[in-house]
Short mmCIF file of C-alpha atoms in Angstrom, two decimals:
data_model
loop_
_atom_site.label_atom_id
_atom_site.label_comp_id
_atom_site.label_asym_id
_atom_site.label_seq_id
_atom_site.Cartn_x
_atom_site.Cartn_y
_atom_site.Cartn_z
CA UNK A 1 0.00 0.00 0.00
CA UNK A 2 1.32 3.44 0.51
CA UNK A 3 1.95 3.45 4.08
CA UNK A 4 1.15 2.57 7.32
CA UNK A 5 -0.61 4.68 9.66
CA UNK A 6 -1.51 3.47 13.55
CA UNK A 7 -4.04 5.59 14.90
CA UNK A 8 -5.36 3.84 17.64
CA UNK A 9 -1.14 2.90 18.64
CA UNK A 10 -0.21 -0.66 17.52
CA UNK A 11 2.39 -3.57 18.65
CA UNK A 12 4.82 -4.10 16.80
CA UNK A 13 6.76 -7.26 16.81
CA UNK A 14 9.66 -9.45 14.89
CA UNK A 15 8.36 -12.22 13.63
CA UNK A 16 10.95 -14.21 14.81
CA UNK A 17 10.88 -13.08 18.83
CA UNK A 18 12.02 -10.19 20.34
CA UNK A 19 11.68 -6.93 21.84
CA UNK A 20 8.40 -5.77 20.68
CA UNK A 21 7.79 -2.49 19.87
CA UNK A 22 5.34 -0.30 20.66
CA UNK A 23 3.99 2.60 18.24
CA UNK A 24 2.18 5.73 19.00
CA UNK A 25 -1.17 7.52 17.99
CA UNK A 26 -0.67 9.08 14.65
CA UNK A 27 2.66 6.94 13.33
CA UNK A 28 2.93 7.02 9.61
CA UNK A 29 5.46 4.81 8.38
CA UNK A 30 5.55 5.03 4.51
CA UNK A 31 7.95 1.63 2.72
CA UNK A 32 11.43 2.90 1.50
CA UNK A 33 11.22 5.93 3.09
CA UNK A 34 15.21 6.54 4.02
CA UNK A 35 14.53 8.91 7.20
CA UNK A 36 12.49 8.46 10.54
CA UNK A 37 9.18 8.81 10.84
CA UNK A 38 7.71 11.83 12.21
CA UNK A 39 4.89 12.01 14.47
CA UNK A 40 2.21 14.55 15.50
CA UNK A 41 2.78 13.59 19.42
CA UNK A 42 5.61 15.79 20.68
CA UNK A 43 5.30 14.12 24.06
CA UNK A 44 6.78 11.02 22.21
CA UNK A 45 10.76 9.90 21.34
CA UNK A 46 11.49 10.56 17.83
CA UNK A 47 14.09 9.65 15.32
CA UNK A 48 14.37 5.99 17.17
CA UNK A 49 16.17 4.43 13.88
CA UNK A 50 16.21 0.87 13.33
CA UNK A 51 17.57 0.68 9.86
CA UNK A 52 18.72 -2.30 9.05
CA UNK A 53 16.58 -4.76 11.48
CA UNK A 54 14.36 -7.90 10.45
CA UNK A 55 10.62 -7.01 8.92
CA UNK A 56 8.43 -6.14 12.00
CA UNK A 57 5.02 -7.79 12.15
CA UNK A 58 1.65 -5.62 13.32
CA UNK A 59 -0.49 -8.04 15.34
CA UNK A 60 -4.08 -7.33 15.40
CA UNK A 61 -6.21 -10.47 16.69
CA UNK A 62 -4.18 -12.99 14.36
CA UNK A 63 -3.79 -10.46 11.72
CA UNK A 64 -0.60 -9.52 10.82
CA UNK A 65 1.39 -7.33 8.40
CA UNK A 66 4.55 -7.74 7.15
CA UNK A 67 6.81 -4.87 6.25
CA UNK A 68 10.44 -3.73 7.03
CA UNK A 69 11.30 -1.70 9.73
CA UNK A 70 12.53 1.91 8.18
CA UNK A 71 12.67 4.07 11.36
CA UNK A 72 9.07 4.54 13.70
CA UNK A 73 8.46 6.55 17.17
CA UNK A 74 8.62 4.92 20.54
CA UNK A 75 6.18 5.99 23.70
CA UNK A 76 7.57 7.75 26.28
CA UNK A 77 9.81 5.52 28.14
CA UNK A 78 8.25 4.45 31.43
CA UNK A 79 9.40 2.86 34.51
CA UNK A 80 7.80 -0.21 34.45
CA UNK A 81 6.88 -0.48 30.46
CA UNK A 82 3.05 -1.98 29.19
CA UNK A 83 3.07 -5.97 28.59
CA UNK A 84 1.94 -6.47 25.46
CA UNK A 85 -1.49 -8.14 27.12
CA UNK A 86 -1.85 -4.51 28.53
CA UNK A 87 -1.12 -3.10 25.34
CA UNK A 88 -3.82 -4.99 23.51
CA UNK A 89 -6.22 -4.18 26.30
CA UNK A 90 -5.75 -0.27 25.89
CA UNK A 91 -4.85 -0.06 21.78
CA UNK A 92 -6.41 -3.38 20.80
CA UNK A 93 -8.91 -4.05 18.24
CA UNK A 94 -11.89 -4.02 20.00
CA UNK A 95 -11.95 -0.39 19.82
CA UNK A 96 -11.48 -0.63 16.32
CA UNK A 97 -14.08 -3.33 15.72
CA UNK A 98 -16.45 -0.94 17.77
CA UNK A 99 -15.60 1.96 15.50
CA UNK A 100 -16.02 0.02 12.11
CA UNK A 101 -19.40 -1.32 13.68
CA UNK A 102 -20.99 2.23 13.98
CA UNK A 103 -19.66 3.38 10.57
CA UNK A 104 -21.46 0.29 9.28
CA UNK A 105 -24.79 0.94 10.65
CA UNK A 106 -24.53 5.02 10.06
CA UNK A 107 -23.66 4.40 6.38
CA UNK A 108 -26.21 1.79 5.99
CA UNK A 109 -28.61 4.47 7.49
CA UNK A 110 -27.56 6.96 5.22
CA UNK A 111 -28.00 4.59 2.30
CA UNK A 112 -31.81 3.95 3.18
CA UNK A 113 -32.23 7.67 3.14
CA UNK A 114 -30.78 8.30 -0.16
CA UNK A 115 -32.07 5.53 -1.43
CA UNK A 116 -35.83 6.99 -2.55
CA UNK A 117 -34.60 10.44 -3.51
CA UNK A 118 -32.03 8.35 -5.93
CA UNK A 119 -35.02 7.04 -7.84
CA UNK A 120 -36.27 10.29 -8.10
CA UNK A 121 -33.00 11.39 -9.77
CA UNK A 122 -32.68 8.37 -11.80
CA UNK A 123 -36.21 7.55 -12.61
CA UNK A 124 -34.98 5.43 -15.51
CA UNK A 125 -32.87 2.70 -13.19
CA UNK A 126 -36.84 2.29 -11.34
CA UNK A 127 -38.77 -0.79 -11.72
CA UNK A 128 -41.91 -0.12 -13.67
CA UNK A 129 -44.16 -1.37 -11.08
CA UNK A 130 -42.41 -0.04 -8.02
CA UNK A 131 -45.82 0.46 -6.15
CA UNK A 132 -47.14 3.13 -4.21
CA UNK A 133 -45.80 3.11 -0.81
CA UNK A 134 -48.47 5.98 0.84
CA UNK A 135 -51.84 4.51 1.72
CA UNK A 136 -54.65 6.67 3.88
CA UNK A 137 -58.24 6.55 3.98
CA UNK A 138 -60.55 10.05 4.10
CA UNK A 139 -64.50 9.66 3.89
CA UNK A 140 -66.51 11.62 1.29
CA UNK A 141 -70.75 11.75 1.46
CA UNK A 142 -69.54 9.24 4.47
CA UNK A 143 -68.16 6.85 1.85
CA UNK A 144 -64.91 5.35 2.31
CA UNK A 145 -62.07 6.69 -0.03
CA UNK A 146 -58.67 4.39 -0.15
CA UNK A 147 -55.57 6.54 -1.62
CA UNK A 148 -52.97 5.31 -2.44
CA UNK A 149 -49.55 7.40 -2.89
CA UNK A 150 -46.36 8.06 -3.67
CA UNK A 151 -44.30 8.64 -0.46
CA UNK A 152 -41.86 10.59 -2.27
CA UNK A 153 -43.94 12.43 -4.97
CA UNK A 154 -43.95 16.28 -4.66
CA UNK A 155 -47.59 16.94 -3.14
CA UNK A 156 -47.72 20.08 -5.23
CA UNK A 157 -47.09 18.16 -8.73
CA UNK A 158 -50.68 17.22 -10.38
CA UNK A 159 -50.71 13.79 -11.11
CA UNK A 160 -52.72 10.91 -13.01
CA UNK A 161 -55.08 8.83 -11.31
CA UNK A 162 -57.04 5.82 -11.20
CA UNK A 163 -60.55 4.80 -10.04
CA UNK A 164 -60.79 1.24 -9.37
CA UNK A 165 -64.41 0.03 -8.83
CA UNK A 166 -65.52 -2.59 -6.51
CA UNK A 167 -68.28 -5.41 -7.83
CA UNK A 168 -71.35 -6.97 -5.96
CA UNK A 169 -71.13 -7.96 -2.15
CA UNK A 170 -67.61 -6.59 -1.55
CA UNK A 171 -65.48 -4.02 -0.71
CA UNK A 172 -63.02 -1.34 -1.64
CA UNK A 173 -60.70 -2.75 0.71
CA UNK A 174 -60.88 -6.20 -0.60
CA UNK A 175 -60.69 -4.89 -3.92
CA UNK A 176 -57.25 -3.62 -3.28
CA UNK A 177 -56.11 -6.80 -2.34
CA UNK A 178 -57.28 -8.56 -5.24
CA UNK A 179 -56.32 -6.31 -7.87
CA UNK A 180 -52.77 -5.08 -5.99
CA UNK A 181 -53.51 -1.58 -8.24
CA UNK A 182 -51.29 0.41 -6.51
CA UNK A 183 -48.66 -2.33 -7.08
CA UNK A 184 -48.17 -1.54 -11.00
CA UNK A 185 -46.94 2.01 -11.05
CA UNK A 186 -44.70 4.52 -8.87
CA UNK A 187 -45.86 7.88 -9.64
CA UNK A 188 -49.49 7.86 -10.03
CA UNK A 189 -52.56 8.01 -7.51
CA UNK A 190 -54.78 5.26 -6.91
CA UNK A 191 -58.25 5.83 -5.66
CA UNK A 192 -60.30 2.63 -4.42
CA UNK A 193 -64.05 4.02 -3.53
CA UNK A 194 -66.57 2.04 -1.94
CA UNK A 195 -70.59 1.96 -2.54
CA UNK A 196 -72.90 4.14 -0.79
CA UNK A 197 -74.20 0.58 0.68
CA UNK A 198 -71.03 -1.02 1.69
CA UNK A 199 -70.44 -4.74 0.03
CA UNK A 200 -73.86 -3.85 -2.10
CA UNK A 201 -75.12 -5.14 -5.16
CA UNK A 202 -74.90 -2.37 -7.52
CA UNK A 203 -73.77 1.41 -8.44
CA UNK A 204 -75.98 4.13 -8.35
CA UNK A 205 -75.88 5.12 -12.14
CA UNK A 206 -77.55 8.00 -12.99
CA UNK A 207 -78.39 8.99 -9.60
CA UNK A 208 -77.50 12.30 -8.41
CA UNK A 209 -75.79 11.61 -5.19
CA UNK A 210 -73.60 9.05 -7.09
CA UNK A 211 -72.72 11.89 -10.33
CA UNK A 212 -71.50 14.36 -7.27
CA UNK A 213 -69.67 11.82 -5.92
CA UNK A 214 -67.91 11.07 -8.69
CA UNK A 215 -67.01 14.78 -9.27
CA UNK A 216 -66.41 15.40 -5.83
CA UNK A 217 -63.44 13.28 -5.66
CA UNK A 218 -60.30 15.06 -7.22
CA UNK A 219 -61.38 17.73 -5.03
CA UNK A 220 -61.58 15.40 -2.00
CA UNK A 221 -58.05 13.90 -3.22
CA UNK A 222 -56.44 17.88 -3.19
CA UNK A 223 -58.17 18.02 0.57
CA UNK A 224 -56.04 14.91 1.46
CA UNK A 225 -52.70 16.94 0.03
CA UNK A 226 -52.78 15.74 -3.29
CA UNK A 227 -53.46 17.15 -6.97
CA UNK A 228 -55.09 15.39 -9.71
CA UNK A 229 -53.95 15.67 -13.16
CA UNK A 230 -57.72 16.08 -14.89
CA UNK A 231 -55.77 15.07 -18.14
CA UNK A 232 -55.20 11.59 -16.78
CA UNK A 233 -58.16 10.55 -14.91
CA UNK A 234 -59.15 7.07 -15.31
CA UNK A 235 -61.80 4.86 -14.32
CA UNK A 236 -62.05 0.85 -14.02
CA UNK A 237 -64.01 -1.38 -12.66
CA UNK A 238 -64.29 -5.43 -11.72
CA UNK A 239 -67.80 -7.16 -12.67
CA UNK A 240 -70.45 -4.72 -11.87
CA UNK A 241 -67.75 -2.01 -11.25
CA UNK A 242 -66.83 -2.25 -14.58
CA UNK A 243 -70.55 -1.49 -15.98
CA UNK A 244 -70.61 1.43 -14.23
CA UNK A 245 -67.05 2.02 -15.33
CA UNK A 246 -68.66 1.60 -18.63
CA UNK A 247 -71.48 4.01 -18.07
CA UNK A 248 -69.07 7.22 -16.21
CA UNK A 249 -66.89 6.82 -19.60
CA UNK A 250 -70.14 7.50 -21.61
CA UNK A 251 -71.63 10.00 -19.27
CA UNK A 252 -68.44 11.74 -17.78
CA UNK A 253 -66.37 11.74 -20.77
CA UNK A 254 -65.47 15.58 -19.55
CA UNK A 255 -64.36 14.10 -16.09
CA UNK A 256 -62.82 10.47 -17.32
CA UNK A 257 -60.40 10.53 -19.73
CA UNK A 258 -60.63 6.56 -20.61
CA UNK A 259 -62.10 3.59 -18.57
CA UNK A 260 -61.48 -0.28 -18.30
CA UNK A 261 -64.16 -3.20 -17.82
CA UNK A 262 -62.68 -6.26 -16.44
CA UNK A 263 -65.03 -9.09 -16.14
CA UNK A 264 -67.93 -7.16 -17.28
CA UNK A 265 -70.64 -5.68 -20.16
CA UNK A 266 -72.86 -2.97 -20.42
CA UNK A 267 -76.39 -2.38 -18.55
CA UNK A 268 -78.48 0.06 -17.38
CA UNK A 269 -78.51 1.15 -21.13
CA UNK A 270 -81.86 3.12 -20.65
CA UNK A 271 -79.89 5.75 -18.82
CA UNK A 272 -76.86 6.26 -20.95
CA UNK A 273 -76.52 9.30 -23.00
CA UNK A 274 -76.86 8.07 -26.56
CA UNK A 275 -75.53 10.97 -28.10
CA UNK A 276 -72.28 11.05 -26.48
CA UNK A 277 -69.11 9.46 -28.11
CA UNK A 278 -67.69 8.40 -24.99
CA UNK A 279 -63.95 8.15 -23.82
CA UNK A 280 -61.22 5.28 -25.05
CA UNK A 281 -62.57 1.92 -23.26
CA UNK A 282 -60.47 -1.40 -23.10
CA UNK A 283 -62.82 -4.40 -21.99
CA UNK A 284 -61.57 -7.64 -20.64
CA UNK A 285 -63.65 -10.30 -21.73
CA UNK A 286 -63.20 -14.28 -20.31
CA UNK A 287 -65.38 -16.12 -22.34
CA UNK A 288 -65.58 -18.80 -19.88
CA UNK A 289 -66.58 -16.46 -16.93
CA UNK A 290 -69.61 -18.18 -15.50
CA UNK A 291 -71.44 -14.83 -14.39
CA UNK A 292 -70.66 -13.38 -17.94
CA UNK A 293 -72.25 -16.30 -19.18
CA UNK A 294 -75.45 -15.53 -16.36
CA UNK A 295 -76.31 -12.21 -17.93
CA UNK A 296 -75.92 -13.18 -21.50
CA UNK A 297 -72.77 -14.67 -22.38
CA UNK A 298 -71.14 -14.19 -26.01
CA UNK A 299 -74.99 -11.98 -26.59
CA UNK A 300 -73.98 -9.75 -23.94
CA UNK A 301 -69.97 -9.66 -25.35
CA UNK A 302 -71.97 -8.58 -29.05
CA UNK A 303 -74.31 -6.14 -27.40
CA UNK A 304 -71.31 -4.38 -25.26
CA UNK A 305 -69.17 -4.04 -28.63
CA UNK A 306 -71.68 -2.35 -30.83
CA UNK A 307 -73.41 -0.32 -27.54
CA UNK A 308 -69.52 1.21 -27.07
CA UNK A 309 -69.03 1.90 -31.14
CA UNK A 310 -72.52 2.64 -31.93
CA UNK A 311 -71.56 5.45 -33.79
CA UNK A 312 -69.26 3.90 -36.32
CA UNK A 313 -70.61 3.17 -39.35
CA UNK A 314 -69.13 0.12 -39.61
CA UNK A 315 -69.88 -3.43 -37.49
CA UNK A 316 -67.56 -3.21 -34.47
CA UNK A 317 -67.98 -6.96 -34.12
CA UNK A 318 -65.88 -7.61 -37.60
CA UNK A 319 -63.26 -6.33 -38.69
CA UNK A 320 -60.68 -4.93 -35.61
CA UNK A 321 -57.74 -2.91 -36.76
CA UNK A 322 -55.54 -5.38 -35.64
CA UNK A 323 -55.30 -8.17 -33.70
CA UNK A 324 -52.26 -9.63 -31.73
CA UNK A 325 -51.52 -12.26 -28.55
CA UNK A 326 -51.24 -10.98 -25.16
CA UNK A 327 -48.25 -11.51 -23.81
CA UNK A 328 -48.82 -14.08 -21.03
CA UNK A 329 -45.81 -15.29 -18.47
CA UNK A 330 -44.94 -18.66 -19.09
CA UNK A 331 -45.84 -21.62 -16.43
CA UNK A 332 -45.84 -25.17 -16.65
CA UNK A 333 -49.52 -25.59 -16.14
CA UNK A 334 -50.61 -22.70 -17.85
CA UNK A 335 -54.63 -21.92 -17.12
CA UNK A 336 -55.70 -20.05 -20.24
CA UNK A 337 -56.54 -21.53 -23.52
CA UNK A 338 -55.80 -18.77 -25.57
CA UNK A 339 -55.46 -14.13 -24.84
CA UNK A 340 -55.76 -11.96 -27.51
CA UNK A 341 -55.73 -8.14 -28.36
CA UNK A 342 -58.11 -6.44 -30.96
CA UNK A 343 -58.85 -3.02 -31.67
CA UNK A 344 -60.82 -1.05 -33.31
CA UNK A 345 -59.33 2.74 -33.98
CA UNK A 346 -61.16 6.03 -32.86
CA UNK A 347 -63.25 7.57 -35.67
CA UNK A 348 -65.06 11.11 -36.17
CA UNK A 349 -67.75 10.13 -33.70
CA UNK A 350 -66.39 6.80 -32.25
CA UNK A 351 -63.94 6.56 -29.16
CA UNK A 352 -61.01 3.97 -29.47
CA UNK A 353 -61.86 0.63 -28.48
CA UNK A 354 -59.54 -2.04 -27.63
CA UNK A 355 -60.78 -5.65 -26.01
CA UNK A 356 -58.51 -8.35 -24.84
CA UNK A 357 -60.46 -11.63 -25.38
CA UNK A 358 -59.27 -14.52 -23.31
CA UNK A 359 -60.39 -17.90 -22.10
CA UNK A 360 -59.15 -19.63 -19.24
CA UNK A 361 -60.01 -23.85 -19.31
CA UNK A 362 -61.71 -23.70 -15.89
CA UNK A 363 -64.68 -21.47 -15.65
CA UNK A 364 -63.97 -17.83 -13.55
CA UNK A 365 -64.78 -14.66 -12.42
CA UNK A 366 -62.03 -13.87 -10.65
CA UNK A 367 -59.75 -10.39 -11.47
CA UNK A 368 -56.93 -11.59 -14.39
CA UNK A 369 -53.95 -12.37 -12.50
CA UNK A 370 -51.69 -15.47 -12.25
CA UNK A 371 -52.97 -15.58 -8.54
CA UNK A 372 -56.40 -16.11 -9.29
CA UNK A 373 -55.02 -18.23 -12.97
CA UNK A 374 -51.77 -19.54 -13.93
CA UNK A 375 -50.42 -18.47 -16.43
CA UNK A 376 -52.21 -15.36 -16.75
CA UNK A 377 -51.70 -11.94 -18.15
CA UNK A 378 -52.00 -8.83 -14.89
CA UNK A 379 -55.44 -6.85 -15.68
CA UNK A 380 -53.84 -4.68 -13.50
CA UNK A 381 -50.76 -3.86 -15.60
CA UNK A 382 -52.53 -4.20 -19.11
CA UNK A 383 -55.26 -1.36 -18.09
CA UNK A 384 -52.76 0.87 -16.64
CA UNK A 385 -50.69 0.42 -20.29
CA UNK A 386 -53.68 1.15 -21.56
CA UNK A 387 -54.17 4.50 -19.94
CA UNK A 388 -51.30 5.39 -20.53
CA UNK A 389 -51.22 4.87 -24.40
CA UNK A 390 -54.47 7.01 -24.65
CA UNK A 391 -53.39 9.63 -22.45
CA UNK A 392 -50.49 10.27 -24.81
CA UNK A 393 -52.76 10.01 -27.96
CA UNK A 394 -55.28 12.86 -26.22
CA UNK A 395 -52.11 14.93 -25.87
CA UNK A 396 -51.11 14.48 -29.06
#
């Protein structure tokens, strides 16, 4: 290396026996130097020169290192001199296995704080689905609200968010923990409203306490110290969430930029507003999904396609733009038969429309994911794509 330096004061020794040596606080002893070594204690003996001895051995606790002996600084002499016991006791390691010990846990403390603010400087090094970390819970019209957060997002910054509605006899709560969200994206709000009857059987539509709900909530989000980018409000929904998700894009196209149906058709047509073109809507249709099949089946699936592009002149049920395979992760006892994507461009009067059509062998309702199916493609994650590809074609 390029020197030695004792700190703590060391024991030196020949490796062969002899008269050990004892070095002070501060010795620097740099190899083929060809002069003493100079300390910063002037209480100690200088220019002690032992040019020309054997290489001197630092012990440490077994470790040693081997060097020759250019010159070095002796304590003070003393009457009755320190055994080397004595010496290890006073200079030993322990202090110095103490001191690396607390510069261990400090740095490792220091790394956990610079850890999130390093994402935010490298945003690009992030995993895509990071996850919010922030979670609260507010009440609006005495409803419960779950938000989800970013713990390090400026509050200040407007940012997009997501509505993700509950179905029949459950909860916003449980819907979280089915659909894990909040798990797919790390700089994004995540709003998980409940019914006005918790765990009930339906939305309230048209109703005017559910509309002001509805619009009451990026304003009830900027209460709870957060802004919501009105360019990148979305809305989806699980079974009968998704029909109403279905029925806020057609109604609220002003509020929701695009919505999502997973598990889930049209209904409550009679109080749509035919005249409106809607926002962008991706559905997510398992045609072995044993409530589908309940309220309709593949009718339903033909009804929901041409309600959603009614105002193309051409059949939406022939004819997609394109049509490619979902990429699905691979596992050994895959659950799906086949996933596809089709879609069907926006028009003059006629909002973009894109439909992932899968079939899994055994019949489900559950939310797409490989917990509820092997083999599975995320809902979660294709929606939130989803969002995002329209929210760049709006700004566009």
């Amino acid at each position: 290396g390029s020197g030695f330096h004792c700190d703590q004061g060391c024991l030196l020794r020949p490796p062969a026996g002899g008269q050990a040596v004892h070095m002070s606080p501060a010795f620097v002893w740099f190899p083929g130097s060809k002069g003493p070594a100079h300390s910063k204690d002037e209480r100690t003996k200088s220019n002690v020169d032992f040019l020309g001895s054997p290489p001197v051995v630092a012990t440490c606790s077994g470790l040693s290192l081997a060097a020759p002996l250019i010159a070095c600084e002796a304590w003070s002499l003393r009457q009755h001199p320190e055994t080397k016991a004595d010496a290890v006791g006073r200079w030993g390691c322990r202090d110095i296995k103490w001191l690396l010990l607390k510069l261990g846990v400090v740095a490792t403390l220091l790394a956990l704080l610079l850890i999130p603010g390093l994402k935010q400087v490298f945003p690009g090094r992030v995993s895509p689905h990071a996850g919010l970390s922030r979670k609260l819970e507010f009440k609006l019209d005495n409803r419960s609200v779950l938000l989800y957060a970013p713990a390090t997002q400026l509050r200040a910054k407007p940012l997009p968010a997501v509505v993700v509605l509950h179905g029949s006899d459950t909860s916003n709560f449980e819907m979280a923990k089915v659909t894990r969200y909040h798990k797919v994206m790390n700089s994004a709000l995540v709003l998980y409203p409940e019914m006005r009857i918790p765990k009930g059987l339906d939305w309230g539509y048209n109703a005017s306490w559910e509309t002001s709900f509805f619009r009451a909530l990026p304003g009830a989000v900027a209460e709870a110290g957060y802004s919501v980018d009105f360019s990148q409000l979305f809305v989806v929904g699980h079974s009968s969430g998704g029909t109403m998700s279905l029925f806020l894009q057609n109604n609220m196209p002003d509020l929701f930029r695009a919505a999502a149906a997973v598990e889930a058709g049209v209904g409550h047509l009679e109080q749509w507003r035919n005249h409106s073109s809607g926002s962008p809507v991706m559905l997510v249709w398992n045609h072995n999904d044993p409530v589908l099949q309940e309220y309709g089946g593949e009718a339903l699936y033909l009804t929901t396609l041409r309600q959603l592009r009614r105002h193309d002149l051409a059949d939406p049920t022939i004819n997609p733009s394109y049509v490619k395979q979902v990429a699905v992760p691979e596992a050994s006892n895959s659950g799906i038969a086949y996933a596809e994507r089709m879609a069907w461009r926006a028009t003059e009067h006629a909002s973009a429309l894109e439909v992932v059509s899968w079939k899994t062998w055994n019949p489900t309702h559950h939310w797409a994911n490989q917990r509820a199916v092997p083999g599975a493609f995320d809902a979660a994650v294709i929606t939130w794509h989803f969002f995002q590809r329209m929210a760049q074609t709006t700004s566009a």
